[in-house]
Coordinates of C-alpha atoms in Angstrom, one line a residue:
M1 CA 192.7 62.1 123.1
T2 CA 191.7 60.1 120.1
R3 CA 194.5 58.6 117.7
A4 CA 193.4 59.0 114.2
K5 CA 195.5 56.4 112.6
H6 CA 196.9 53.8 114.7
G7 CA 194.7 53.5 118.1
L8 CA 197.9 53.1 119.9
A9 CA 195.7 53.0 123.3
A10 CA 195.3 49.3 122.9
F11 CA 198.3 48.7 121.2
G12 CA 200.4 50.1 123.8
L13 CA 203.6 51.0 121.2
A14 CA 206.6 52.5 122.6
M15 CA 206.7 55.3 119.9
C16 CA 209.9 55.4 117.4
G17 CA 213.2 57.3 118.1
A18 CA 216.7 55.8 118.9
M19 CA 218.4 56.6 122.1
A20 CA 221.6 58.1 120.4
P21 CA 223.5 61.3 120.6
A22 CA 222.1 63.5 117.7
S23 CA 224.8 65.7 117.3
A24 CA 228.5 67.2 118.6
E25 CA 226.5 68.8 121.1
D26 CA 225.9 65.7 122.6
V27 CA 221.9 66.0 122.7
I28 CA 220.3 62.6 123.1
V29 CA 217.4 61.4 120.9
S30 CA 214.9 59.2 122.7
H31 CA 211.6 57.6 122.7
G32 CA 211.8 57.3 126.6
F33 CA 213.6 58.0 129.7
S34 CA 214.8 56.1 132.7
N35 CA 216.6 57.5 135.7
F36 CA 217.9 54.2 137.1
G37 CA 219.3 52.4 133.7
A38 CA 218.4 51.4 130.2
L39 CA 214.7 51.3 129.4
K40 CA 212.9 47.8 128.9
Y41 CA 211.4 48.6 125.4
G42 CA 212.9 49.5 122.1
P43 CA 211.7 52.0 119.8
G44 CA 208.6 51.1 118.2
E45 CA 208.7 47.8 120.4
P46 CA 205.3 47.1 121.6
F47 CA 204.7 46.5 125.0
S48 CA 205.0 42.6 125.5
Y49 CA 201.7 42.0 128.0
V50 CA 199.1 43.7 125.3
N51 CA 197.2 42.0 122.5
L52 CA 198.2 43.3 119.4
D53 CA 195.2 42.1 117.5
A54 CA 192.8 43.3 120.3
P55 CA 189.5 44.1 118.9
K56 CA 187.8 47.3 119.7
G57 CA 184.2 47.6 120.9
G58 CA 182.3 46.0 123.3
E59 CA 180.4 47.2 126.8
I60 CA 181.7 46.7 130.4
S61 CA 180.4 47.9 133.4
L62 CA 181.9 49.0 136.6
S63 CA 180.9 49.9 140.3
T64 CA 182.5 53.2 142.1
L65 CA 181.6 53.9 145.3
A66 CA 179.8 57.0 146.5
T67 CA 178.5 59.9 144.1
F68 CA 179.8 62.6 142.6
D69 CA 179.0 66.1 141.1
S70 CA 181.9 67.4 138.9
F71 CA 183.5 66.0 135.7
N72 CA 186.7 68.3 137.3
P73 CA 189.2 66.1 139.3
F74 CA 191.9 69.1 139.1
T75 CA 190.1 71.3 142.0
R76 CA 189.2 70.9 145.1
K77 CA 185.7 72.0 144.5
G78 CA 182.7 69.7 144.4
V79 CA 183.2 65.5 144.3
A80 CA 184.9 64.8 140.8
E81 CA 184.1 61.2 139.3
R82 CA 187.0 59.3 139.2
T83 CA 186.5 55.9 137.6
G84 CA 187.1 57.3 134.0
D85 CA 189.7 59.7 134.5
D86 CA 192.3 57.4 132.8
L87 CA 190.2 57.2 129.9
L88 CA 189.6 60.8 129.6
Y89 CA 193.1 62.1 130.4
E90 CA 196.0 60.9 128.4
N91 CA 199.6 62.0 129.3
L92 CA 202.7 63.4 127.0
M93 CA 204.8 60.3 128.3
I94 CA 203.4 56.7 129.8
A95 CA 204.9 54.2 132.1
A96 CA 204.9 50.2 131.2
A97 CA 203.3 48.1 133.4
D98 CA 206.3 45.8 133.7
D99 CA 208.9 48.8 133.9
P100 CA 208.7 50.7 137.0
Y101 CA 211.2 53.0 136.2
G102 CA 211.0 53.8 132.4
S103 CA 208.6 56.7 130.7
Y104 CA 207.9 56.2 127.2
C105 CA 206.5 58.8 124.7
Y106 CA 202.6 58.7 124.2
L107 CA 201.6 62.0 122.9
C108 CA 205.0 62.5 121.7
T109 CA 207.1 61.1 119.4
T110 CA 210.7 61.7 120.5
I111 CA 212.2 63.7 123.2
E112 CA 215.6 65.3 122.9
Y113 CA 217.7 66.8 125.7
P114 CA 221.6 66.9 126.9
E115 CA 223.2 64.7 129.5
S116 CA 222.8 67.9 131.9
L117 CA 219.3 67.6 131.7
D118 CA 218.9 71.7 131.6
W119 CA 216.2 71.4 129.0
V120 CA 214.2 68.9 127.0
V121 CA 212.7 69.5 123.7
M122 CA 209.8 67.2 123.1
N123 CA 208.2 66.7 119.3
L124 CA 204.7 65.9 119.6
R125 CA 203.0 63.6 117.7
D126 CA 200.7 65.5 114.6
D127 CA 197.7 62.9 114.4
V128 CA 196.6 63.4 117.9
T129 CA 192.9 65.0 118.3
F130 CA 190.7 65.8 121.3
S131 CA 187.5 63.8 121.8
D132 CA 185.8 66.7 119.4
G133 CA 188.1 66.1 116.4
T134 CA 190.5 69.2 117.0
P135 CA 193.8 68.8 116.8
M136 CA 196.4 68.5 119.8
T137 CA 199.6 71.4 119.3
A138 CA 202.1 72.5 121.3
E139 CA 200.0 75.6 122.0
D140 CA 197.8 73.7 124.0
V141 CA 200.6 71.9 125.9
K142 CA 201.9 75.3 126.9
F143 CA 198.6 76.3 127.5
T144 CA 197.7 73.4 129.9
I145 CA 200.9 74.3 132.3
D146 CA 200.1 78.0 132.5
L147 CA 196.3 76.7 133.6
F148 CA 197.7 74.7 136.1
L149 CA 200.1 77.4 137.3
D150 CA 197.3 79.9 137.6
Q151 CA 194.3 77.9 138.7
G152 CA 195.6 74.6 139.8
I153 CA 195.4 72.9 143.5
A154 CA 197.7 75.5 145.5
E155 CA 199.6 72.4 147.1
F156 CA 200.5 71.4 143.4
R157 CA 201.2 74.9 142.4
S158 CA 203.6 75.2 145.0
I159 CA 205.5 72.4 143.9
I160 CA 206.2 73.0 140.4
D161 CA 205.9 76.6 140.6
G162 CA 210.0 77.7 140.0
F163 CA 210.6 74.6 138.2
F164 CA 210.7 75.8 134.5
E165 CA 212.8 78.6 133.9
N166 CA 211.0 78.5 130.2
I167 CA 209.0 77.0 128.4
E168 CA 208.6 77.7 124.2
V169 CA 206.5 76.8 121.5
T170 CA 209.2 76.3 118.9
G171 CA 206.9 74.8 116.6
S172 CA 203.3 73.7 115.6
H173 CA 204.1 70.2 117.6
Q174 CA 207.5 71.1 119.2
I175 CA 207.9 72.4 122.7
R176 CA 211.0 73.3 124.6
F177 CA 211.0 72.9 128.3
E178 CA 214.0 74.8 130.2
F179 CA 214.5 74.2 134.2
T180 CA 215.8 76.4 136.9
Q181 CA 218.9 75.3 138.6
A182 CA 216.6 74.3 141.8
A183 CA 214.4 71.9 139.9
P184 CA 215.4 68.5 140.9
K185 CA 217.3 66.7 138.1
R186 CA 215.1 63.1 138.9
D187 CA 211.9 64.8 138.3
R188 CA 212.8 67.0 135.3
M189 CA 211.6 64.3 132.7
G190 CA 208.8 63.1 134.9
L191 CA 207.0 66.2 135.3
V192 CA 207.4 67.0 131.7
G193 CA 205.9 63.9 130.6
L194 CA 202.9 63.8 133.2
W195 CA 201.0 66.6 131.6
N196 CA 197.7 65.7 130.1
P197 CA 196.8 68.3 127.4
F198 CA 193.6 70.6 127.5
S199 CA 192.1 72.3 124.4
K200 CA 193.2 75.9 124.4
E201 CA 190.2 76.5 122.3
W202 CA 187.5 75.1 124.2
F203 CA 188.3 76.7 127.4
A204 CA 188.4 80.3 125.3
R205 CA 185.3 79.4 124.1
T206 CA 183.4 77.9 127.2
G207 CA 185.0 80.2 129.7
A208 CA 185.7 77.4 132.1
R209 CA 188.2 77.2 135.1
L210 CA 190.2 74.6 136.4
D211 CA 189.6 75.7 139.9
E212 CA 185.9 75.4 139.7
S213 CA 183.6 72.2 139.6
T214 CA 181.8 71.5 136.0
D215 CA 179.3 69.3 135.0
E216 CA 181.3 69.4 131.6
E217 CA 182.9 66.4 130.5
A218 CA 186.1 67.0 131.9
F219 CA 187.1 69.6 129.2
K220 CA 186.8 67.0 126.4
T221 CA 190.2 65.4 126.7
G222 CA 190.4 61.9 126.3
A223 CA 189.0 59.3 123.7
Y224 CA 185.4 59.0 125.6
T225 CA 183.0 61.2 126.6
F226 CA 180.4 60.2 128.8
R227 CA 176.6 59.8 128.8
T228 CA 174.1 59.4 131.7
P229 CA 172.5 55.9 131.0
G230 CA 182.9 45.4 147.0
S231 CA 183.6 44.2 150.0
S232 CA 185.9 41.0 151.4
K233 CA 182.4 39.7 152.6
E234 CA 180.9 39.7 148.8
W235 CA 184.3 38.1 147.7
A236 CA 184.2 35.6 150.3
T237 CA 180.8 34.5 150.2
A238 CA 178.5 36.0 147.1
Y239 CA 180.4 34.7 144.5
D240 CA 179.0 31.2 144.3
F241 CA 175.6 31.9 142.0
P242 CA 174.6 29.6 139.0
A243 CA 176.4 31.5 136.7
V244 CA 179.5 31.2 138.3
Q245 CA 178.6 27.4 139.0
D246 CA 177.9 26.9 135.0
G247 CA 181.1 29.1 134.1
H248 CA 179.4 31.7 132.5
V249 CA 181.1 34.1 135.3
T250 CA 185.0 34.1 135.7
V251 CA 186.1 34.7 139.5
D252 CA 189.9 34.6 139.8
T253 CA 192.2 36.2 142.4
I254 CA 195.4 37.8 140.6
P255 CA 198.5 38.6 142.0
S256 CA 199.9 42.0 141.6
G257 CA 203.7 43.4 142.3
N258 CA 202.8 46.6 143.3
I259 CA 203.5 48.0 146.4
T260 CA 201.2 47.8 149.0
G261 CA 200.5 49.9 152.3
G262 CA 199.9 53.4 153.3
S263 CA 196.1 53.4 153.9
G264 CA 194.5 54.0 157.6
F265 CA 193.0 56.5 159.8
V266 CA 194.8 59.7 160.4
F267 CA 195.0 62.2 163.1
N268 CA 194.3 65.6 163.1
L269 CA 197.5 67.3 164.2
R270 CA 195.9 70.8 164.4
R271 CA 194.2 70.2 167.6
E272 CA 196.7 70.1 170.2
K273 CA 195.0 67.0 171.9
W274 CA 196.5 64.8 169.3
Q275 CA 200.0 66.4 169.4
D276 CA 201.2 64.0 172.1
N277 CA 202.7 60.8 170.3
R278 CA 201.4 59.0 173.9
V279 CA 197.9 60.0 173.1
R280 CA 197.9 58.9 169.8
D281 CA 199.8 55.6 170.4
A282 CA 197.0 54.7 173.0
V283 CA 194.5 55.3 170.3
R284 CA 196.4 53.1 167.6
M285 CA 196.8 50.4 169.9
L286 CA 192.9 49.7 170.4
F287 CA 192.1 49.1 167.1
N288 CA 191.6 45.2 166.6
F289 CA 192.8 44.2 163.0
E290 CA 193.2 40.4 164.1
W291 CA 189.4 40.5 165.1
S292 CA 188.7 42.5 162.2
N293 CA 190.0 40.7 159.5
Q294 CA 188.7 36.9 160.8
A295 CA 185.1 38.0 161.8
L296 CA 184.4 40.6 159.0
F297 CA 187.2 40.2 156.1
F298 CA 187.5 36.5 156.0
N299 CA 191.2 36.5 156.7
L300 CA 191.6 38.1 153.1
F301 CA 193.5 41.0 154.0
E302 CA 196.9 42.0 155.8
R303 CA 197.6 44.7 157.9
H304 CA 199.4 47.8 156.7
H305 CA 202.5 49.2 158.4
S306 CA 204.6 50.5 155.8
F307 CA 204.1 53.2 153.2
W308 CA 206.4 51.1 151.0
Q309 CA 205.1 47.6 152.1
G310 CA 206.5 44.7 150.4
S311 CA 209.3 46.6 148.4
N312 CA 213.1 47.6 148.8
L313 CA 212.0 50.8 149.9
E314 CA 210.2 49.4 153.2
A315 CA 212.4 50.0 156.6
V316 CA 212.7 46.6 158.5
G317 CA 214.1 45.7 161.7
A318 CA 216.8 48.3 163.1
P319 CA 218.6 50.6 161.0
E320 CA 221.7 49.7 159.2
G321 CA 224.0 50.6 156.7
A322 CA 223.4 53.7 154.3
E323 CA 219.8 53.9 156.3
L324 CA 221.9 54.3 159.4
A325 CA 223.7 57.0 157.7
A326 CA 220.8 58.8 156.9
L327 CA 219.2 59.1 160.1
E328 CA 222.5 59.7 162.0
P329 CA 223.0 63.4 161.2
L330 CA 219.3 64.1 162.4
V331 CA 220.1 62.8 165.6
A332 CA 223.0 64.6 165.9
E333 CA 221.2 68.1 165.1
G334 CA 218.4 67.1 167.9
L335 CA 215.7 66.6 165.2
L336 CA 215.2 63.0 166.2
D337 CA 215.5 60.7 169.1
A338 CA 218.4 59.0 169.3
S339 CA 216.6 55.7 170.2
I340 CA 215.6 55.5 166.4
L341 CA 219.0 54.1 165.6
E342 CA 218.8 51.3 167.7
T343 CA 215.3 50.3 167.9
E344 CA 213.2 48.2 165.3
V345 CA 211.0 50.2 163.3
L346 CA 207.3 50.8 164.7
M347 CA 205.2 47.9 163.5
P348 CA 201.2 47.6 164.5
P349 CA 200.5 45.7 167.9
I350 CA 199.0 42.1 167.6
N351 CA 195.9 41.6 169.3
T352 CA 193.5 38.7 170.1
S353 CA 191.2 37.5 167.4
E354 CA 188.6 35.4 169.7
S355 CA 187.0 39.0 170.9
N356 CA 186.1 42.4 168.9
R357 CA 188.0 44.0 172.3
V358 CA 191.3 44.2 172.4
D359 CA 193.2 42.4 175.1
R360 CA 193.5 43.3 178.8
R361 CA 197.2 44.1 178.5
S362 CA 196.8 46.2 175.6
R363 CA 193.9 48.0 177.2
R364 CA 196.2 48.6 180.4
Q365 CA 198.8 49.8 178.5
A366 CA 196.9 52.3 176.4
L367 CA 195.6 53.3 179.8
S368 CA 199.1 53.9 181.3
M369 CA 200.2 55.9 178.4
L370 CA 196.8 58.3 178.4
E371 CA 197.4 59.0 182.0
D372 CA 201.3 59.7 181.7
A373 CA 199.9 62.1 179.3
G374 CA 198.0 63.8 181.7
W375 CA 194.4 62.5 181.0
S376 CA 192.8 60.8 184.2
L377 CA 189.7 58.5 184.2
G378 CA 186.8 60.3 186.0
D379 CA 184.0 58.4 188.0
D380 CA 181.8 58.9 184.7
G381 CA 184.3 56.3 182.8
L382 CA 185.7 59.3 181.0
L383 CA 189.3 60.8 180.7
R384 CA 189.8 64.7 181.3
N385 CA 192.8 66.7 181.3
A386 CA 193.8 69.3 183.8
A387 CA 191.2 71.7 182.3
G388 CA 188.3 69.1 183.0
E389 CA 187.8 68.8 179.3
T390 CA 187.2 65.1 177.9
L391 CA 189.2 63.3 175.4
E392 CA 186.7 63.3 172.1
L393 CA 187.8 61.7 169.5
I394 CA 185.0 61.9 166.2
I395 CA 185.6 59.4 163.2
I396 CA 184.1 61.0 159.8
Q397 CA 182.8 58.8 157.5
F398 CA 180.6 58.7 154.4
N399 CA 180.5 54.4 153.8
A400 CA 178.0 52.5 155.5
E401 CA 180.1 49.8 154.9
M402 CA 182.7 50.9 157.5
D403 CA 180.1 51.0 160.3
R404 CA 180.9 47.8 161.4
I405 CA 184.6 48.2 161.3
I406 CA 184.4 51.3 163.0
N407 CA 182.0 50.8 166.0
P408 CA 183.7 48.0 167.4
Y409 CA 186.9 50.1 167.6
I410 CA 184.9 52.9 169.2
D411 CA 183.5 50.3 171.8
N412 CA 187.4 49.5 172.6
L413 CA 188.1 53.6 172.7
R414 CA 185.4 54.1 174.9
A415 CA 186.3 51.2 177.1
V416 CA 189.5 53.0 178.3
G417 CA 187.9 56.6 178.7
I418 CA 187.8 57.8 175.4
D419 CA 184.8 60.2 174.0
A420 CA 184.7 58.4 170.9
S421 CA 182.0 58.6 168.3
L422 CA 181.1 57.9 164.4
R423 CA 179.7 60.8 162.3
R424 CA 178.6 59.2 159.2
V425 CA 177.9 62.0 156.6
D426 CA 177.1 61.9 152.9
T427 CA 180.2 62.6 150.1
A428 CA 179.7 66.3 149.8
Q429 CA 179.5 66.5 153.6
Y430 CA 182.5 64.4 154.3
V431 CA 184.6 66.3 151.9
E432 CA 183.6 69.5 153.2
L433 CA 184.5 68.5 157.0
R434 CA 187.7 67.0 155.6
R435 CA 188.6 70.7 154.3
S436 CA 187.8 72.3 156.6
G437 CA 189.5 70.3 159.6
D438 CA 186.4 69.5 161.7
W439 CA 187.4 66.3 162.4
D440 CA 189.5 63.9 165.0
L441 CA 190.4 60.5 162.8
T442 CA 190.0 59.8 159.1
N443 CA 190.8 58.0 156.1
I444 CA 194.0 58.4 154.2
A445 CA 195.3 56.3 151.4
A446 CA 199.0 57.6 151.1
G447 CA 200.4 54.6 149.3
Q448 CA 203.6 55.4 147.6
G449 CA 205.5 54.2 144.4
F450 CA 208.5 52.8 143.2
E451 CA 210.2 56.1 142.5
P452 CA 208.8 58.5 145.3
S453 CA 210.4 62.2 144.6
L454 CA 208.5 65.5 144.7
G455 CA 204.9 63.7 145.2
L456 CA 206.1 63.2 148.7
K457 CA 206.1 67.1 149.9
Q458 CA 202.4 66.8 148.9
W459 CA 201.8 64.1 151.3
F460 CA 204.1 64.7 154.2
G461 CA 206.0 68.0 153.9
S462 CA 205.9 71.1 156.1
E463 CA 205.1 73.4 153.1
T464 CA 201.9 71.6 152.2
A465 CA 200.7 70.8 156.1
E466 CA 198.1 74.2 156.4
N467 CA 196.5 73.6 152.6
S468 CA 196.3 70.3 151.3
S469 CA 194.1 67.3 149.8
R470 CA 196.9 64.8 151.0
N471 CA 198.7 66.0 153.9
I472 CA 195.1 66.3 155.8
M473 CA 196.8 65.4 159.0
A474 CA 198.8 68.5 159.0
L475 CA 202.3 66.7 159.4
A476 CA 204.8 69.2 159.9
D477 CA 208.4 68.2 160.6
P478 CA 212.1 69.3 159.8
A479 CA 213.3 65.6 159.9
V480 CA 210.8 64.5 157.6
D481 CA 211.5 67.6 155.4
R482 CA 215.2 66.8 155.4
L483 CA 214.5 63.3 154.3
I484 CA 212.2 63.9 151.9
D485 CA 215.0 66.5 150.2
A486 CA 217.2 63.5 150.5
V487 CA 214.9 61.2 148.7
I488 CA 214.4 63.8 146.0
E489 CA 218.2 64.2 145.7
A490 CA 218.9 60.5 145.1
K491 CA 220.2 59.9 142.0
T492 CA 221.0 56.1 142.1
L493 CA 218.7 53.4 143.5
D494 CA 221.6 52.6 145.6
E495 CA 220.8 56.3 147.2
L496 CA 217.1 56.0 146.6
E497 CA 216.3 52.9 148.4
P498 CA 218.2 53.3 151.8
R499 CA 216.9 56.8 152.0
T500 CA 213.5 56.0 151.3
R501 CA 213.9 53.6 154.2
A502 CA 215.0 56.2 156.6
L503 CA 212.1 58.1 155.7
D504 CA 209.4 55.2 156.0
R505 CA 210.6 54.3 159.6
V506 CA 210.4 58.3 160.6
L507 CA 207.2 58.5 159.0
R508 CA 206.0 55.3 160.9
A509 CA 207.5 56.4 164.4
H510 CA 205.5 59.7 164.3
G511 CA 202.3 57.5 164.8
F512 CA 200.2 59.8 163.0
W513 CA 198.2 56.9 161.6
V514 CA 196.3 54.0 162.6
P515 CA 197.2 51.3 159.8
R516 CA 194.4 49.8 158.0
W517 CA 194.3 46.7 155.8
G518 CA 195.0 45.6 152.2
T519 CA 195.7 42.8 149.8
T520 CA 198.3 42.6 147.5
D521 CA 196.1 40.6 145.1
Y522 CA 193.3 41.8 142.3
W523 CA 190.0 40.2 143.0
V524 CA 188.4 39.8 139.7
A525 CA 184.7 38.4 138.7
Y526 CA 183.7 39.0 134.9
W527 CA 181.4 37.7 132.6
D528 CA 183.0 35.0 130.4
Q529 CA 182.9 37.6 127.4
Y530 CA 186.6 39.6 128.3
R531 CA 189.7 38.5 127.2
H532 CA 193.3 39.6 128.9
P533 CA 196.8 39.0 128.5
D534 CA 198.3 36.1 130.1
P535 CA 200.3 36.9 131.9
L536 CA 199.5 39.7 133.1
P537 CA 202.2 42.1 133.8
P538 CA 202.7 43.0 137.6
L539 CA 202.1 46.4 137.9
D540 CA 198.5 46.9 136.5
L541 CA 195.7 44.9 136.2
G542 CA 195.2 47.0 133.1
L543 CA 191.1 46.4 132.9
L544 CA 190.5 49.2 130.6
D545 CA 193.6 49.6 128.8
F546 CA 194.5 46.2 127.8
W547 CA 191.5 43.9 128.5
W548 CA 188.8 43.1 125.4
Y549 CA 185.9 42.3 124.3
D550 CA 185.2 38.6 122.7
A551 CA 181.8 39.2 120.8
E552 CA 182.2 35.2 119.7
A553 CA 181.8 34.4 123.4
A554 CA 179.6 37.3 124.5
Q555 CA 176.9 35.9 121.8
Q556 CA 177.5 32.1 123.3
L557 CA 176.3 33.7 126.7
K558 CA 173.2 35.3 125.1
D559 CA 172.5 32.2 123.4
A560 CA 172.7 30.3 126.6
G561 CA 170.5 32.7 128.3
A562 CA 173.2 34.2 130.8
L563 CA 173.1 37.6 129.2

């Protein structure tokens, strides 16, 4: 959406409105909201990391991995373009890149709510338009929510269905949300603020549906419309060309304060052979990250081991205190093995970096676990169960860059008798295979945020196990469900952090993933015609949000023949 008067996307302003009771009913009127403590920014206060004088205009080229055939990211049909999502869609409320728990009015001016959070009134800005110039009203906001409840992805509908008792348009730019008693209080304001309004008129005019792929420009929301016009090895070796040496291209490694972790290969738990944790553990230990990191990644990565890695939400060592207290009832009820109360949290094995083969100890241990699980090694070198079936493992992948990583892994799997293979397909086939469940091992990026809540059900909840674009491994565990509920019900950080650590511990103990790798740094190489705040905020690189184009520097590059 465009801001007709102020261009607040570039400015990052926290909209006006004091956080104070408005009447004898103790109704709070505010410019933002936080579940945990005070907001960092006051009404009308600019985010500290933005340049209020940043010029508009310029050009930028970005890369993207794989192709797409749709501009609709809200359906499972087709392959949606993702690079421009943040440009096309704007939320009613936004987060600051240095305030992990705060939400600030963006397409609204103020919010009104009682301390009970039984309802929220949102006062919308009257200067916001869709990209075709038509004004955004409260009717568009209500239409958007109704549209998602009717045509949205099933797993999302299952989460928000029953959240609202009533949604009422109370003015052209005012809307009131009333919540059911079942709606978790910590999620109420977050769910109100996350909506990115669609144009009701555009849908009526075009007949478009939210659950269908489309080549239209993402329903015309956002300030931009489209027109048709890397790897660790590249980062370590490719950025020494003349433009870098001459200072025309800036190469920088920028630390990030975000949570890392959560990426890996996941098992298809719908298949009986992957139900046994011993089989999964054997497969897990045969991936040699240490060799991959040295030989393929130039030691630029670290191994993922947690879904909240590097934060206060990550489980470490053995459980204690409030985390232990969260686990004990589940053990008492037989939902968890008692060993989880005393053993240290599961970590990936450490292998030799001298060879792509895992060490003999790991191979022997993996084979022993497979034999204990009922798989016997035959004269042909393949494992078979009592029915004579081989232990087939198919890894699906669309990215050819992954071949050099997956093929050595397959060699290690085959060395102990697993009938492993790589099935590389195009993007559309990859999406369809994942949806149909025709795979054994595939990628997932399930990293989580600082304030986990309802979204955990989409990633790990039993209710999404049968039909989900996130819980693709089909995890269904009552203990996990109970811990997710405990996290959702947390009212303070002192409750949230240990409960999340308990969940992290149990998820990792499941062994449904082979952890991959990542970095806490941003790798950035750019022509010396772009500028950014210094220092950058810890939680966002903000390339398309608060960097800007320096026309004078661009002209100098052109004069030097660099551009």
